[in-house]
Coordinates of C-alpha atoms in Angstrom, one line a residue:
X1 CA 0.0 0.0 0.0
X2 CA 1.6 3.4 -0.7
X3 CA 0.6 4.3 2.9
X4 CA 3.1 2.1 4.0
X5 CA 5.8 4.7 3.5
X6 CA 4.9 6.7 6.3
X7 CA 3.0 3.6 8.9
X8 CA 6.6 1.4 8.9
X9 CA 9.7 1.0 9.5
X10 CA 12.2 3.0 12.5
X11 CA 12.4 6.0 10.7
X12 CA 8.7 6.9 10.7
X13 CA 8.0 6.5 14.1
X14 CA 7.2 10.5 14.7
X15 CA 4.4 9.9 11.5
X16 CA 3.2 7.2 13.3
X17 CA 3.0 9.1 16.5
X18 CA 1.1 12.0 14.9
X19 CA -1.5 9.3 13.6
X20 CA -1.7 8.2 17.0
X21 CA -2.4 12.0 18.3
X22 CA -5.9 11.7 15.8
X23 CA -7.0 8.6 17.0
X24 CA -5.5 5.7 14.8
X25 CA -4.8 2.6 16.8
X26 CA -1.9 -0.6 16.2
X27 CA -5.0 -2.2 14.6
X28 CA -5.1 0.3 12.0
X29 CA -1.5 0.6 11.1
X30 CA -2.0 -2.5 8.5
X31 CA -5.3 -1.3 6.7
X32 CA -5.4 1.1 3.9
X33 CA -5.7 4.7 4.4
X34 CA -8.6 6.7 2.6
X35 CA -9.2 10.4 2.2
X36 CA -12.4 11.7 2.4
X37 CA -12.9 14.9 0.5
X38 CA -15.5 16.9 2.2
X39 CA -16.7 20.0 0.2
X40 CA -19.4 20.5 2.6
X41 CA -20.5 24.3 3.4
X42 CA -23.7 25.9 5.1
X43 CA -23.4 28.8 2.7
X44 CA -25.2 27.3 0.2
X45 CA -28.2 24.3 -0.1
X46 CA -26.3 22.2 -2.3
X47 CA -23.3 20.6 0.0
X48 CA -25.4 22.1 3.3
X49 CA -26.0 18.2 3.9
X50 CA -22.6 16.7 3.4
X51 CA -21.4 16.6 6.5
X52 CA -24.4 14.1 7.5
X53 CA -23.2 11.9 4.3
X54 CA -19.5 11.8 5.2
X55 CA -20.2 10.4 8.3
X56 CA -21.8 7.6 7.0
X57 CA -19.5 7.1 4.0
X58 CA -16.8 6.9 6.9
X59 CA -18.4 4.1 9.0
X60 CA -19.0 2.3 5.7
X61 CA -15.5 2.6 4.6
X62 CA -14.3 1.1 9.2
X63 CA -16.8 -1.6 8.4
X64 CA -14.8 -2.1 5.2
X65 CA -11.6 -2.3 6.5
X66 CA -10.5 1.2 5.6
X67 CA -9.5 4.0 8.1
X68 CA -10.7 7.3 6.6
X69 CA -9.2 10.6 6.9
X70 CA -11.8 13.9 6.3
X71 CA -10.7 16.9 5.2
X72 CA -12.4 20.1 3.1
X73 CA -12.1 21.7 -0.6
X74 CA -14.1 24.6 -1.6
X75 CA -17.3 24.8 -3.2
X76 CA -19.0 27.6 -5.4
X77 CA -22.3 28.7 -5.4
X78 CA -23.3 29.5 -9.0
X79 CA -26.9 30.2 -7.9
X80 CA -25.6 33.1 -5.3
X81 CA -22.8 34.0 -7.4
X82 CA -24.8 34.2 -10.6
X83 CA -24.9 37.6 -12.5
X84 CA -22.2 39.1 -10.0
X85 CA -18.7 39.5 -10.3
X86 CA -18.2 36.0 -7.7
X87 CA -19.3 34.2 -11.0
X88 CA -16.0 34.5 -11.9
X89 CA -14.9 31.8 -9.6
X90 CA -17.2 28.9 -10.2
X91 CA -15.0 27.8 -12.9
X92 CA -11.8 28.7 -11.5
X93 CA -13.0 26.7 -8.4
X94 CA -13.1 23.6 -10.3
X95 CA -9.3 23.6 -11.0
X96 CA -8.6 24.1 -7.5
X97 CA -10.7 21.4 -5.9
X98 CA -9.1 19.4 -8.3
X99 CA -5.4 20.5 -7.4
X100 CA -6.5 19.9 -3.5
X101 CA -7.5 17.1 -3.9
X102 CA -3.7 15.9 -5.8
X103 CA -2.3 17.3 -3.0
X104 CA -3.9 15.9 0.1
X105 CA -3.4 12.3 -1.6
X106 CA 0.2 13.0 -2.4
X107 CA 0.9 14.8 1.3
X108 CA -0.4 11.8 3.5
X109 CA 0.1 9.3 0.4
X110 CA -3.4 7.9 0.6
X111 CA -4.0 4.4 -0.6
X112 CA -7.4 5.8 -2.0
X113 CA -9.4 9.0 -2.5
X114 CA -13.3 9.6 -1.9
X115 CA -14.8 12.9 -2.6
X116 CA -18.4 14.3 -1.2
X117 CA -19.6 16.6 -4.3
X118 CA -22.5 19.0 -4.5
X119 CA -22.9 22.4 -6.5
X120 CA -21.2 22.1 -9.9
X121 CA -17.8 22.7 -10.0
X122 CA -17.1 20.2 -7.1
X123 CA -17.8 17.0 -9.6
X124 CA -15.6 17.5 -12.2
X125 CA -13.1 19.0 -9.8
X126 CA -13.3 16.2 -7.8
X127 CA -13.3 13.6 -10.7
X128 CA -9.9 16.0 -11.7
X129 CA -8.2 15.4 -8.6
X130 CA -9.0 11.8 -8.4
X131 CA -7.2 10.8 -11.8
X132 CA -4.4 12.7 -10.5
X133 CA -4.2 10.9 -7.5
X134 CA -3.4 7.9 -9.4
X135 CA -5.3 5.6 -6.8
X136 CA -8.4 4.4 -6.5
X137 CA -11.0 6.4 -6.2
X138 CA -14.7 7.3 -6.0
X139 CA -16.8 10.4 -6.1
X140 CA -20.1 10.7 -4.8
X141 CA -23.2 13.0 -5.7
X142 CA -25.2 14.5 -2.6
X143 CA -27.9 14.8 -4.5
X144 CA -30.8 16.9 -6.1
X145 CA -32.9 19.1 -4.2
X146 CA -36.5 18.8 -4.0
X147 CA -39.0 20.8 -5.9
X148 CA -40.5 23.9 -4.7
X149 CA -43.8 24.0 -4.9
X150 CA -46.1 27.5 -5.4
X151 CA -49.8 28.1 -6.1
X152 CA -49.7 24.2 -7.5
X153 CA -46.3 24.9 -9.6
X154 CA -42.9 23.1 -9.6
X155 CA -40.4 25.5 -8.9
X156 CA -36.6 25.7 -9.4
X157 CA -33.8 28.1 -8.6
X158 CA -34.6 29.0 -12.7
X159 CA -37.7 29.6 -11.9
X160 CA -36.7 32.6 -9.9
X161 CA -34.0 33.8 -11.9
X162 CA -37.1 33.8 -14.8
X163 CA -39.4 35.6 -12.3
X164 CA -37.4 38.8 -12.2
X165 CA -37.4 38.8 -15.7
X166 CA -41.6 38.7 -15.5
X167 CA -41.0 41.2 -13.0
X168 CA -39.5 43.5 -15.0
X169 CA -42.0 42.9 -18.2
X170 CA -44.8 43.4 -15.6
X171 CA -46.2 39.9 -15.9
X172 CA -45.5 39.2 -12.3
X173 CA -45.6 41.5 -9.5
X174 CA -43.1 42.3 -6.5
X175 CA -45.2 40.4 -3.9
X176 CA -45.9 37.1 -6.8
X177 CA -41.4 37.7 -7.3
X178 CA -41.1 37.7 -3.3
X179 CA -43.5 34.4 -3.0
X180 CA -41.2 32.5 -6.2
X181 CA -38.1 33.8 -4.3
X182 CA -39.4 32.0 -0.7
X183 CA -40.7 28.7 -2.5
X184 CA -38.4 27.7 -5.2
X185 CA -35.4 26.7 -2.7
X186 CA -36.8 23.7 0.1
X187 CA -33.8 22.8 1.9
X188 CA -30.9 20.6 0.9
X189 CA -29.6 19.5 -2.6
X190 CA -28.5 20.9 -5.7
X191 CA -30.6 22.5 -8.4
X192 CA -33.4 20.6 -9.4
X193 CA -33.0 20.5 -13.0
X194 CA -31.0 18.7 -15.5
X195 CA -28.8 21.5 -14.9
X196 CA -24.6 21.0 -14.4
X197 CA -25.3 19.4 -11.0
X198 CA -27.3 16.5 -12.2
X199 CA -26.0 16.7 -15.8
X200 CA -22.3 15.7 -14.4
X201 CA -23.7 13.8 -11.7
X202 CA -25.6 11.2 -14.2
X203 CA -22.2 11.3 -16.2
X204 CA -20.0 9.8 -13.3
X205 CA -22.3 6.9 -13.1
X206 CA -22.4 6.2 -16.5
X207 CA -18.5 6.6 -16.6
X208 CA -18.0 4.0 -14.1
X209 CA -16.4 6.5 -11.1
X210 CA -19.8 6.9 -8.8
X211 CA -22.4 3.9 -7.9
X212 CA -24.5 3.1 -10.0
X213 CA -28.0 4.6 -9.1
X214 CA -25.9 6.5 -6.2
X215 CA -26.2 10.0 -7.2
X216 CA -29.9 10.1 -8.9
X217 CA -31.1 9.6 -5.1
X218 CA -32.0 12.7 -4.0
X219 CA -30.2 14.9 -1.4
X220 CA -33.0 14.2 1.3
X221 CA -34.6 10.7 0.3
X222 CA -33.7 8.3 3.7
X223 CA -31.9 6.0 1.6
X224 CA -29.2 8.3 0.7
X225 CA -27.8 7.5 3.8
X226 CA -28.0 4.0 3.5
X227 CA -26.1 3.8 0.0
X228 CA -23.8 6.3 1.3
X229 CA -22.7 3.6 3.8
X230 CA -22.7 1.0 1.9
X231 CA -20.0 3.1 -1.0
X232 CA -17.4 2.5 1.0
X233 CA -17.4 -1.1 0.7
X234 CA -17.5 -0.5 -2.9
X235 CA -14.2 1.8 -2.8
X236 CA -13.1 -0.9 -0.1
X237 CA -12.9 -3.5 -2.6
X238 CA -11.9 -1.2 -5.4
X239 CA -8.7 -0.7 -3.2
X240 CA -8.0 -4.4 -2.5
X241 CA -8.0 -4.9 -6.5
X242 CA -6.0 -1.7 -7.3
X243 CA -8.2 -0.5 -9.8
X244 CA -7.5 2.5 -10.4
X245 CA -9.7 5.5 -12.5
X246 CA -7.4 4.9 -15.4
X247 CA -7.9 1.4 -15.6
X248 CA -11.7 1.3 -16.3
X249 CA -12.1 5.2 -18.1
X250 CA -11.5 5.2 -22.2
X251 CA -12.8 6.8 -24.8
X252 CA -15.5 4.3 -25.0
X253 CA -16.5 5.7 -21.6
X254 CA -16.5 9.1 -22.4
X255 CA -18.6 8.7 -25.6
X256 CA -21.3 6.9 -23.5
X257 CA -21.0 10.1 -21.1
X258 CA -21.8 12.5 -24.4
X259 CA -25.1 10.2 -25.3
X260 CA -26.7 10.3 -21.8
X261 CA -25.9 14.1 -21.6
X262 CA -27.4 14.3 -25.3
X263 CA -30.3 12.0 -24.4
X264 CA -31.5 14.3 -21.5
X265 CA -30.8 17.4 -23.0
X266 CA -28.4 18.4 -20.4
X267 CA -26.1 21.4 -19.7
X268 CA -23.9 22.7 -22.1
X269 CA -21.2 22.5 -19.4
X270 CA -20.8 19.1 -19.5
X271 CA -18.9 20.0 -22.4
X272 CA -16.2 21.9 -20.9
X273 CA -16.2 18.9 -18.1
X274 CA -15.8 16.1 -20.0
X275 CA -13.0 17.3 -22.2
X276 CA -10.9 18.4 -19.4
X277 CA -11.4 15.0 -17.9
X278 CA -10.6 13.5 -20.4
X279 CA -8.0 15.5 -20.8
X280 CA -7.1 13.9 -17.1
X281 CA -7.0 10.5 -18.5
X282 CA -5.1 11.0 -21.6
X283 CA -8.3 10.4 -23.8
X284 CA -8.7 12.0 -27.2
X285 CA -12.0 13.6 -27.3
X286 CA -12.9 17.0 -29.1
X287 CA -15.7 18.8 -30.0
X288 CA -17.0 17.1 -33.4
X289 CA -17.3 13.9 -31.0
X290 CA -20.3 15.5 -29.3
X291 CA -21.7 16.4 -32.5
X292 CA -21.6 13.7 -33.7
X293 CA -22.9 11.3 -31.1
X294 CA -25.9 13.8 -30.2
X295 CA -26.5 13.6 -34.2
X296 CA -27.5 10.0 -33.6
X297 CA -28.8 10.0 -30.0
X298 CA -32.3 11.0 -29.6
X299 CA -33.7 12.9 -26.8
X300 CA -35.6 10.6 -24.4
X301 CA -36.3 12.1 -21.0
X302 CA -38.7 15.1 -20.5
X303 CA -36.3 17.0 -17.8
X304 CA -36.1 20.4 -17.1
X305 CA -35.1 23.1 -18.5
X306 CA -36.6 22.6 -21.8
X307 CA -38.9 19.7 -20.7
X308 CA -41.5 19.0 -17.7
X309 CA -39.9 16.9 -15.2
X310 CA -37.3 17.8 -11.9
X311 CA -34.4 15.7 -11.1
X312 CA -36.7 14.4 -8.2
X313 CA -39.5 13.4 -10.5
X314 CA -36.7 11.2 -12.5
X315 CA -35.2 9.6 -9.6
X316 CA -39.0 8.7 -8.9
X317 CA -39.6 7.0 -12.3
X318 CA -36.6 5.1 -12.5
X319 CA -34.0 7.2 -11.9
X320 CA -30.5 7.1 -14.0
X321 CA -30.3 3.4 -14.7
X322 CA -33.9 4.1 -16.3
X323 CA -31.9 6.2 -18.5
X324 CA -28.5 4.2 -18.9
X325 CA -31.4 1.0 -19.8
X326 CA -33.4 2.4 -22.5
X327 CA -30.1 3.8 -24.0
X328 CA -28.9 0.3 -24.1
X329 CA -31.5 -1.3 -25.2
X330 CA -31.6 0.9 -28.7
X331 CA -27.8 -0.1 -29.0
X332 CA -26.8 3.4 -28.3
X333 CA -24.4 3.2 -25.3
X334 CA -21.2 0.5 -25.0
X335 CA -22.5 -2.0 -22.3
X336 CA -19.1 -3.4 -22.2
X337 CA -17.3 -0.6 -20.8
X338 CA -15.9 -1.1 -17.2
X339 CA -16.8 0.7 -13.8
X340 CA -15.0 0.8 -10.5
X341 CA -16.7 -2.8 -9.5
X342 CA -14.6 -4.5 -12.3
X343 CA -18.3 -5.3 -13.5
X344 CA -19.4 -3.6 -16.8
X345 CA -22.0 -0.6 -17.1
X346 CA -24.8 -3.1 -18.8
X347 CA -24.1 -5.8 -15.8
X348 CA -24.7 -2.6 -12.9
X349 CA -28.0 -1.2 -14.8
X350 CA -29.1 -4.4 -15.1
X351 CA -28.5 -4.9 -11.4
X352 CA -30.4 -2.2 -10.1
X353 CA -32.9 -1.0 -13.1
X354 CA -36.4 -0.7 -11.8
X355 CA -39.1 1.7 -13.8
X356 CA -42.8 2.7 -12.0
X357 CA -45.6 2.0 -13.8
X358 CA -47.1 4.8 -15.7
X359 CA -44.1 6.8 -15.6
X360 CA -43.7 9.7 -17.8
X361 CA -40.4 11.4 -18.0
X362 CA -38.4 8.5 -19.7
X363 CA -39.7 7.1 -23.2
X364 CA -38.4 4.2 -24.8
X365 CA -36.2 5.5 -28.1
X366 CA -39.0 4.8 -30.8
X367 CA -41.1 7.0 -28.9
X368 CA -38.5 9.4 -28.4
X369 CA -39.6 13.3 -27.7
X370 CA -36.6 14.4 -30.1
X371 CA -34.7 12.3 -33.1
X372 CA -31.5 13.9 -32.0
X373 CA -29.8 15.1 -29.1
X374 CA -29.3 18.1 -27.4
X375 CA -25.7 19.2 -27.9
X376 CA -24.8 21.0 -31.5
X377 CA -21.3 22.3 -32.1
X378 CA -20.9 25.2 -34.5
X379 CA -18.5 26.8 -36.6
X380 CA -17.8 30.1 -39.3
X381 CA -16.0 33.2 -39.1
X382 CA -17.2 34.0 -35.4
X383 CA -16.4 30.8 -34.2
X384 CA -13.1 29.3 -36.0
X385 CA -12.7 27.1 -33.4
X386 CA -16.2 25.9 -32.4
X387 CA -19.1 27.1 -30.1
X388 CA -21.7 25.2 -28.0
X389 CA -25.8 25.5 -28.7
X390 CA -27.9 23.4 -26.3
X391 CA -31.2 22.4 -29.0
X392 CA -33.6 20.9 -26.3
X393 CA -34.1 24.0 -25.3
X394 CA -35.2 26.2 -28.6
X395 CA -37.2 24.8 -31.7
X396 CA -35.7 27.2 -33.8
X397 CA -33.2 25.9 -36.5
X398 CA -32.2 29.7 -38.4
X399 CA -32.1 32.7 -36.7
X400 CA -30.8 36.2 -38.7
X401 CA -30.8 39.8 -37.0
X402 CA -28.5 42.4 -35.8
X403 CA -25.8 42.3 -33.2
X404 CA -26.7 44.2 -30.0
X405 CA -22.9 43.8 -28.6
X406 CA -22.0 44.1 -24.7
X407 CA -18.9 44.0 -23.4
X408 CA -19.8 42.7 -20.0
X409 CA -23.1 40.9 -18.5
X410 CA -23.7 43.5 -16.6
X411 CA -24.1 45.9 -19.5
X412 CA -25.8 43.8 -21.4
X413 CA -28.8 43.1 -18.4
X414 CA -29.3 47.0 -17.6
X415 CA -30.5 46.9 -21.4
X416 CA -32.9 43.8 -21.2
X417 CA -34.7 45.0 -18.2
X418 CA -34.9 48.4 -19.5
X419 CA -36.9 47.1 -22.3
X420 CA -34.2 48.0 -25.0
X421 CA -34.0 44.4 -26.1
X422 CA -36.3 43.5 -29.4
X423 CA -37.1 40.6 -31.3
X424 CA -35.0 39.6 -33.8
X425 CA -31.9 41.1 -32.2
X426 CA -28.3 38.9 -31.6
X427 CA -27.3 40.2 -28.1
X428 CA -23.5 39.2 -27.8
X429 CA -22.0 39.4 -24.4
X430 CA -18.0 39.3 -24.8
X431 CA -14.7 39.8 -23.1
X432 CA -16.7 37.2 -20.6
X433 CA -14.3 34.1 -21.8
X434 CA -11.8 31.8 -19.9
X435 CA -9.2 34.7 -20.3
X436 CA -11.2 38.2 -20.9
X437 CA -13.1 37.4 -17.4
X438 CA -11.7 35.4 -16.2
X439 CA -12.9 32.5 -15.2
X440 CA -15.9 32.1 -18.0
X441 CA -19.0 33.2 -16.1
X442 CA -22.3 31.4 -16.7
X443 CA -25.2 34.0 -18.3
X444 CA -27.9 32.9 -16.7
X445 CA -29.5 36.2 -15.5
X446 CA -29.3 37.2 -18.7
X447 CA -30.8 34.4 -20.4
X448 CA -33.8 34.0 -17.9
X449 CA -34.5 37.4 -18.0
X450 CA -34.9 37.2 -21.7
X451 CA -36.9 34.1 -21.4
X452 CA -39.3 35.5 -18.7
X453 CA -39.9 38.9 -20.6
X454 CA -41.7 36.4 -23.1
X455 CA -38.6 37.2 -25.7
X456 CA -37.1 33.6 -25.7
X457 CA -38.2 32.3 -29.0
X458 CA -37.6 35.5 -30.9
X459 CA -33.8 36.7 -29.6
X460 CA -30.9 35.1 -30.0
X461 CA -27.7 35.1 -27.7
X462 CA -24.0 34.6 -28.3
X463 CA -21.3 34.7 -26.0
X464 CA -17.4 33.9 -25.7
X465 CA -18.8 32.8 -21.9
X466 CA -20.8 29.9 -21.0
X467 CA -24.1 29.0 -20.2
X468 CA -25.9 27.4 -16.8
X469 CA -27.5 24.2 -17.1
X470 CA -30.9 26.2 -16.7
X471 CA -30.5 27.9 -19.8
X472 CA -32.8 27.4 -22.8
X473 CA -33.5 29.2 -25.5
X474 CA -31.3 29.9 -28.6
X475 CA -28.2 30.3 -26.8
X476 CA -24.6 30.0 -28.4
X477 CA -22.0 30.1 -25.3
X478 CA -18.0 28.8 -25.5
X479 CA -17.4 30.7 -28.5
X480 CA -13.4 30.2 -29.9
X481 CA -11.5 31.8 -29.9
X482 CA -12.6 34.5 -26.8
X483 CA -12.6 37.7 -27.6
X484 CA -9.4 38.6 -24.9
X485 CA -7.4 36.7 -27.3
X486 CA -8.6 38.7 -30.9
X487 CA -11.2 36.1 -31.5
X488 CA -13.9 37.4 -34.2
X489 CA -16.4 37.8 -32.0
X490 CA -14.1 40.9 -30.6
X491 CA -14.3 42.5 -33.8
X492 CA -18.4 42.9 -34.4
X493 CA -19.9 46.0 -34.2
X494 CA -23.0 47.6 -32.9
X495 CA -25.9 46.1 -36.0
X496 CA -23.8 43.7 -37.8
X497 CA -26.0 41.2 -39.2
X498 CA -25.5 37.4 -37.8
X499 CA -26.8 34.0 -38.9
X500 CA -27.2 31.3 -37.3
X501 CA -28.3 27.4 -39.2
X502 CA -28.5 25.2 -36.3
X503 CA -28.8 22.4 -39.6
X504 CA -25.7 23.9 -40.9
X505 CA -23.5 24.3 -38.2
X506 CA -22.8 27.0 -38.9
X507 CA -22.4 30.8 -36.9
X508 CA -21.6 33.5 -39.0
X509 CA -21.6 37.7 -39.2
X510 CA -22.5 39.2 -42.9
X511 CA -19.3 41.4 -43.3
X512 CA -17.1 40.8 -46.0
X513 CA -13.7 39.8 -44.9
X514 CA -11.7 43.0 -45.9
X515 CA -14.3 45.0 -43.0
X516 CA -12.7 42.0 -40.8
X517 CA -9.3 42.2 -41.8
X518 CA -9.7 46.5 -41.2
X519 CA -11.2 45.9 -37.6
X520 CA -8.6 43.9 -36.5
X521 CA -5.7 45.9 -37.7
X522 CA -6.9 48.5 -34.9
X523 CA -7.9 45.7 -32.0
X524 CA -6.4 45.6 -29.0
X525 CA -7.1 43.4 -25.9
X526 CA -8.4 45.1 -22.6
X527 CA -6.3 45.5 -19.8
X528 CA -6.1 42.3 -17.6
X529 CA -9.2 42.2 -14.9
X530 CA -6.7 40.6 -11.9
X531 CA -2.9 41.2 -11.9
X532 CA -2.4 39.1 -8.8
X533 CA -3.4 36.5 -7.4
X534 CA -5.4 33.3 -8.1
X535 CA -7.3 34.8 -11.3
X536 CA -4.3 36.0 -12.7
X537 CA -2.8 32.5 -12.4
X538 CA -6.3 31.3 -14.0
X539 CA -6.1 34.0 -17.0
X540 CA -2.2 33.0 -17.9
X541 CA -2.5 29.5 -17.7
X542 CA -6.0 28.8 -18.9
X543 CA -7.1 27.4 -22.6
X544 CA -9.7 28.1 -25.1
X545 CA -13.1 26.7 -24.2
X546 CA -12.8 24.0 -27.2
X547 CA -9.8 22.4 -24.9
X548 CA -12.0 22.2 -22.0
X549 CA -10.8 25.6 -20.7
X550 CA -8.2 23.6 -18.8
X551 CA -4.9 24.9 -17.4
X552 CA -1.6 24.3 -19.1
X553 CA 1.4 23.1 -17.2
X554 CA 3.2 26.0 -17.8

């Protein structure tokens, strides 16, 4: 066990005698040694309940044979953070969750590594950190919150963020705004959606790294605890075979990950996540893969944003394996793919797949509610290098109008609750990318407040950021290159016309090349938002959003 280098032998006697100080006994000296990474916080509902959960995933892992060792990594409320300048560092968060999560296994050389996830950054980040580790390894989801529930209505955090918008198109008043606002949040669990949160959560079982079935159980369902216990013999006997992240995750894995993301028309993060954990692994994967596999993946679970359902109301019907099953069954995911049991991904869904009678939110494919997927990719001379469109969420295939350009979020929301935003305009929000920033906030009070002045189907949205999992409409995000680094989309002007054909791929403004070629000859980047400090780190190291927006080594 790599523990042993600091539990034997003369010479680490005084690490032996700090062990003892915390309570480990002789007994313990010849088990493995776990850490437990804890991203628990009362500052937000989403990883509020994780301190309950890590005590039972530690008394799972002692009746497992494992001694467990807790510790803490931060966590990142987008829903508080969203449309402020702390949006900023949701997605610098997830790089350093995953760095602390490296370091604690390399610092007390941990035979194995579980982490307690919540809000969205801590999954990926977590999954990150775990590769690096180079043990074994598990990650699990606390969970999805419960729906709010107003005047007979299923509420979500989106629901609010789409209230003000109402609000401010005088379809809702203050005291209707104030209700939404005090009923959309219940208690414990992460947005209730098929958001980021649930999106990446679904992924991790389908990649093999969480339980299957684990993370669809929502945050405050009794049995959480229960299957929290019994993870740790699962990571227990992961540890005993060495099996390792590496050994089960291929490409294979991560294509299967792109068709259940597709299939539920989930968030356009997933994107970013997936390629910088493949990225981890040492997997190929790019952008045309996700085009390609949503081309042939229809969309077969009516889910939030775009659909009916919550995250709750899934877990109800069948929950993920529901999902992972019908996928299967239409050929469209690789059953034979490994998962930290050693078993495959068709032996664990068929383990545990159960579906209620008369269920609604998942169809079988023939009765699909879509013939393709969610996820499009597009390219032209705004995006060179590739930008991300959710489709569950807008019906509209060809969009043309005139930019309305922004050079911040906050800009361009002063002018869509003002009123100044009208149909058939292209409002493009830039200088918001990895770099410009940085960090790559998420637009989703923009967005909703579009959507909830009644303007989503008729106004289109582009931006060098990204998008939350909430989002729907027809909204381009992740556009490459940003516009910090003289990507096109920094050299549009105020009425340029801009097309968009969703069947094409393609995203494109109506100026001839020379006007381009002009504009850029007098470009220059803004000034640097952070010279110091953790964001400047973020802006000099980070890549393009078609890499994953992951950090380079130097």
């Amino acid at each position: 066990m790599r523990s042993d280098r600091i539990k034997s032998g003369v010479q680490q006697a005084p690490a032996r005698s700090m062990l003892r100080a915390v309570g480990v006994g002789d007994e313990d000296f010849g088990k493995p040694f776990v850490g437990v990474v804890n991203t628990y916080t009362d500052g937000m509902p989403c990883n509020v309940h994780l301190r309950d959960l890590a005590q039972w995933l530690k008394e799972g892992l002692r009746e497992a044979g494992v001694v467990p060792f807790e510790f803490g990594a931060p966590a990142i409320s987008d829903g508080i953070a969203m449309g402020t300048p702390g949006m900023r560092a949701s997605l610098v968060s997830r790089e350093v969750i995953a760095d602390s999560v490296e370091l604690v296994s390399m610092g007390y050389l941990y035979d194995g590594m579980a982490v307690l996830s919540g809000c969205d950054k801590t999954i990926p980040g977590g999954v990150m950190g775990v590769i690096r580790s180079e043990v074994p390894g598990i990650v699990l989801y606390g969970g999805t919150i419960a729906p709010g529930i107003w005047k007979e209505r299923k509420l979500t955090i989106v629901s609010v963020f789409e209230a003000v918008g109402q609000y401010a198109a005088g379809r809702l008043s203050e005291a209707e705004l104030r209700e939404v606002e005090k009923h959309a949040i219940p208690g414990a669990g992460a947005c209730g959606g098929q958001y980021t949160a649930n999106t990446m959560a679904m992924v991790l079982e389908v990649l093999g790294i969480s339980p299957m079935g684990y993370n669809s159980i929502p945050a405050t369902r009794p049995e959480k605890a229960e299957a929290t216990y019994r993870a740790g013999a699962i990571l227990a006997e992961a540890i005993r075979n060495g099996w390792k992240p590496k050994d089960f995750l291929t490409r294979g894995s991560f294509l299967n990950a792109i068709a259940t993301v597709a299939a539920t028309g989930g968030s356009t993060n997933a994107v970013l996540h997936l390629l910088a954990i493949a990225h981890e692994v040492g997997i190929p994967l790019n952008l045309d893969d996700f085009d390609e596999v949503s081309r042939r993946t229809p969309v077969i679970a009516d889910l939030l944003p775009w659909g009916t359902y919550t995250a709750w109301e899934l877990y109800e019907a069948g929950g993920t394996p529901l999902v992972f099953h019908r996928l299967l069954e239409a050929g469209l995911l690789d059953g034979e793919q490994k998962t930290i049991t050693g078993r495959t991904l068709a032996e664990e869904v068929q383990a545990c797949v159960r579906e209620t009678p008369g269920q609604q939110v998942v169809v079988p494919v023939e009765r699909a509610f879509k013939s393709h997927g969610g996820l499009v990719i597009l390219r032209g001379n705004l995006a060179p290098d590739g930008a991300v469109l959710k489709v569950a969420g807008t019906e509209r295939t060809f969009f043309e109008g005139p930019a309305r350009v922004f050079d911040s979020e906050e800009a361009a929301m002063e002018q869509v609750l003002r009123g100044h935003i009208r149909p058939g305009d292209v409002v493009v929000i830039r200088y918001v990318g990895p770099k410009g920033a940085p960090g790559m906030p998420e637009m989703l009070s923009v967005t909703s407040a579009i959507v909830g002045e009644g303007l989503g189907p008729d106004v289109a949205l582009l931006t060098d950021g990204r998008f939350s999992g909430g989002t729907r409409g027809l909204m381009i995000g992740h556009i490459a290159p940003e516009a910090q680094v003289g990507g096109p989309i920094a050299l549009l002007q105020e009425g340029d016309r801009i097309r968009i054909d969703v069947d094409n791929r393609l995203l494109e403004v109506l100026v001839p090349q020379e006007e381009l070629d002009r504009r850029r000859a007098s470009w220059k980047p803004k000034p640097p938002a952070f010279t110091q400090g953790v964001f400047a780190r973020y802006a000099a190291l980070v890549e393009q959003a078609n890499r994953g927006a992951i950090l380079r080594n130097g």
